[in-house]
Coordinates of N, CA and C in Angstrom, one line a residue:
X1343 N 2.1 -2.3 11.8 CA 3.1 -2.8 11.0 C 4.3 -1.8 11.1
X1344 N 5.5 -2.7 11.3 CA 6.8 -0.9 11.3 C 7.2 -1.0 9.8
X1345 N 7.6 0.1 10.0 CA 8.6 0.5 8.7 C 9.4 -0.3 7.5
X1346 N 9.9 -1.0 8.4 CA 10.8 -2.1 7.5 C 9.9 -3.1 6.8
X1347 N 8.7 -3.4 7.8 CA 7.7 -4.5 7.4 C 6.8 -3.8 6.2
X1348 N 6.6 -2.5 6.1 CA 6.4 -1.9 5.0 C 6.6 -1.7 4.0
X1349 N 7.9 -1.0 3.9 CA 8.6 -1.4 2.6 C 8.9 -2.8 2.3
X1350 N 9.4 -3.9 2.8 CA 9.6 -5.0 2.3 C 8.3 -5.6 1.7
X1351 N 7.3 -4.6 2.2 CA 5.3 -5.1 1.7 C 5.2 -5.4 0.4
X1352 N 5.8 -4.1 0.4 CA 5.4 -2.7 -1.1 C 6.5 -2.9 -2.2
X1353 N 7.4 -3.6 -1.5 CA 8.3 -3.8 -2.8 C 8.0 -5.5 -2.9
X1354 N 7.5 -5.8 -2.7 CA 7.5 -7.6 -3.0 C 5.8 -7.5 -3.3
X1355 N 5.3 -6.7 -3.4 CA 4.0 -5.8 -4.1 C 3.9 -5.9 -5.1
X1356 N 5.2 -4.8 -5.6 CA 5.4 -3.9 -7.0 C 6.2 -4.9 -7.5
X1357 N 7.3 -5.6 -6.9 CA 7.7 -6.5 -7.6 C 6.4 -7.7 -8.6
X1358 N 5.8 -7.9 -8.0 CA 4.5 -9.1 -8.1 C 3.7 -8.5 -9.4
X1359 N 3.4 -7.1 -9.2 CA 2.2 -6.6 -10.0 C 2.5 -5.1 -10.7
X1360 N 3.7 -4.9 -10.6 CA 4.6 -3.6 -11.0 C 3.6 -2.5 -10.6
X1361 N 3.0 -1.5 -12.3 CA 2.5 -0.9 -11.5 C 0.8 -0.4 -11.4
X1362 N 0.6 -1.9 -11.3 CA -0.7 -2.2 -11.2 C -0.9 -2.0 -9.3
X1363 N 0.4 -2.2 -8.7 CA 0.4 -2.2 -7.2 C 0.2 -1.0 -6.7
X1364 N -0.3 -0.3 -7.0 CA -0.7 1.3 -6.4 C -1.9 0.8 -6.2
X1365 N -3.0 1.0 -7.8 CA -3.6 0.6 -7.9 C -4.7 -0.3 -6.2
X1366 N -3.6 -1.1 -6.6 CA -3.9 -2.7 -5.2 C -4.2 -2.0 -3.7
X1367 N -3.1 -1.6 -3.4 CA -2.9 -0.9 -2.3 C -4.1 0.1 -2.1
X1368 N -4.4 1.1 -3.2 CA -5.3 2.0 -2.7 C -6.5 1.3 -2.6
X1369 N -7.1 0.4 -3.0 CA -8.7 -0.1 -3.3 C -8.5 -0.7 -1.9
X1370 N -7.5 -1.7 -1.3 CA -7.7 -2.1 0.2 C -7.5 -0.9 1.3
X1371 N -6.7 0.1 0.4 CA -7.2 1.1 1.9 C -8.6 1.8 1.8
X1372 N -8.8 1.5 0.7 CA -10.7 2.7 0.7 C -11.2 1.1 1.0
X1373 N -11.6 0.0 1.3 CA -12.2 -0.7 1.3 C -11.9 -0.7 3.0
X1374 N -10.9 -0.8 3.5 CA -10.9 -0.4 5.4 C -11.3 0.9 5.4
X1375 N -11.4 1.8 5.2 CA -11.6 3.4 5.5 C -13.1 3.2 5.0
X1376 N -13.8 2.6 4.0 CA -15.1 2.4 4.1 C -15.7 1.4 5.7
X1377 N -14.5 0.9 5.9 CA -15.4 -0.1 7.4 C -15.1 0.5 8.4
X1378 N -14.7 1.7 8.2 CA -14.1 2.2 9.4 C -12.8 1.8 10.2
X1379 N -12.1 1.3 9.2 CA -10.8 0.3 9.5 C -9.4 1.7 9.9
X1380 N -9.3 2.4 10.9 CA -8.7 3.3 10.8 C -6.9 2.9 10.8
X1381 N -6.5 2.1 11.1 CA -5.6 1.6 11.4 C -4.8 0.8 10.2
X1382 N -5.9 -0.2 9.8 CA -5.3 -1.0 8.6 C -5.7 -0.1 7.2
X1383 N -6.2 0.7 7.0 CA -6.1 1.7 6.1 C -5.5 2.3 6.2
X1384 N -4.5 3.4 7.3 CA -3.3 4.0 7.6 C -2.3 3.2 6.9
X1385 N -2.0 2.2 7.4 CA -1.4 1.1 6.8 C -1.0 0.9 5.2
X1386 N -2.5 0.4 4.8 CA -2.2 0.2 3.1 C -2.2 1.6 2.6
X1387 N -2.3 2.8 3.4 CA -2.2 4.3 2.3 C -0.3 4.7 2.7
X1388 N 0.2 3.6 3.7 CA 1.1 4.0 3.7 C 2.5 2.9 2.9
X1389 N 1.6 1.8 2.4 CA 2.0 1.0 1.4 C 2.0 1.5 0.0
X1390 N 1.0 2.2 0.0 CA 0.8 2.8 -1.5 C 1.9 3.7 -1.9
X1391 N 2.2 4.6 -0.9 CA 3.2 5.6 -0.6 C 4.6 4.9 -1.1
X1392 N 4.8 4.0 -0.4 CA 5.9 3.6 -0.7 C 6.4 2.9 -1.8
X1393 N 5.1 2.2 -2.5 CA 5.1 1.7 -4.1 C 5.5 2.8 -4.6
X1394 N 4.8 4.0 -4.8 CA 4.5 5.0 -5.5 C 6.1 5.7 -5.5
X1395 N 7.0 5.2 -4.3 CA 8.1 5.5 -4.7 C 9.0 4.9 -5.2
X1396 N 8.7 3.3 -4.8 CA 9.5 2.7 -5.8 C 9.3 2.5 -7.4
X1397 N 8.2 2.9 -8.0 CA 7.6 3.2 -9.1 C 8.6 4.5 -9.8
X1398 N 8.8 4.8 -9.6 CA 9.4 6.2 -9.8 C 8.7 7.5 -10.7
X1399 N 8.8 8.7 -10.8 CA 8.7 9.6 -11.1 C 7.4 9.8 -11.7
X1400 N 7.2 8.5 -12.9 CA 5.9 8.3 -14.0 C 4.8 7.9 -13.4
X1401 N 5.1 7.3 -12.1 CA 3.5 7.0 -11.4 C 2.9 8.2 -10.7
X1402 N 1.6 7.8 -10.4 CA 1.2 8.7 -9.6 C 0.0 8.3 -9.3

C-alpha cells in the first residue's frame, strides 16, 4: 500500500470510528503478526501511526 493510500485509510478510519480507530488498526496488525503476516501487519501498524496522528496529542 503507498503512502497516500494510507493516510486516506486512516483518516476515513478515524473519521468512521474516531478514536476507537487506533484501537482497530492495532488488533488487525497483531492479528497478521500473529499469522506471520509480515507485510499486512507493517501495513496496519503503519495505519495506526497515522490515526494516532490524526488523533492528536491526547491519544496514544
Amino acid at each position: 500500500m503507498q503512502e497516500i493510500d494510507i493516510q486516506d485509510y486512516a483518516r476515513r478510519l478515524f473519521e468512521a470510528h474516531g478514536d476507537k480507530a487506533i484501537a482497530e488498526a492495532a488488533q488487525k496488525a497483531r492479528a497478521h503478526e500473529e499469522k506471520h503476516e509480515r507485510e499486512e501487519a507493517k501495513t496496519w501498524r503503519h495505519i495506526e501511526a497515522a490515526i494516532k496522528l490524526l488523533s492528536g496529542p491526547h491519544a496514544s
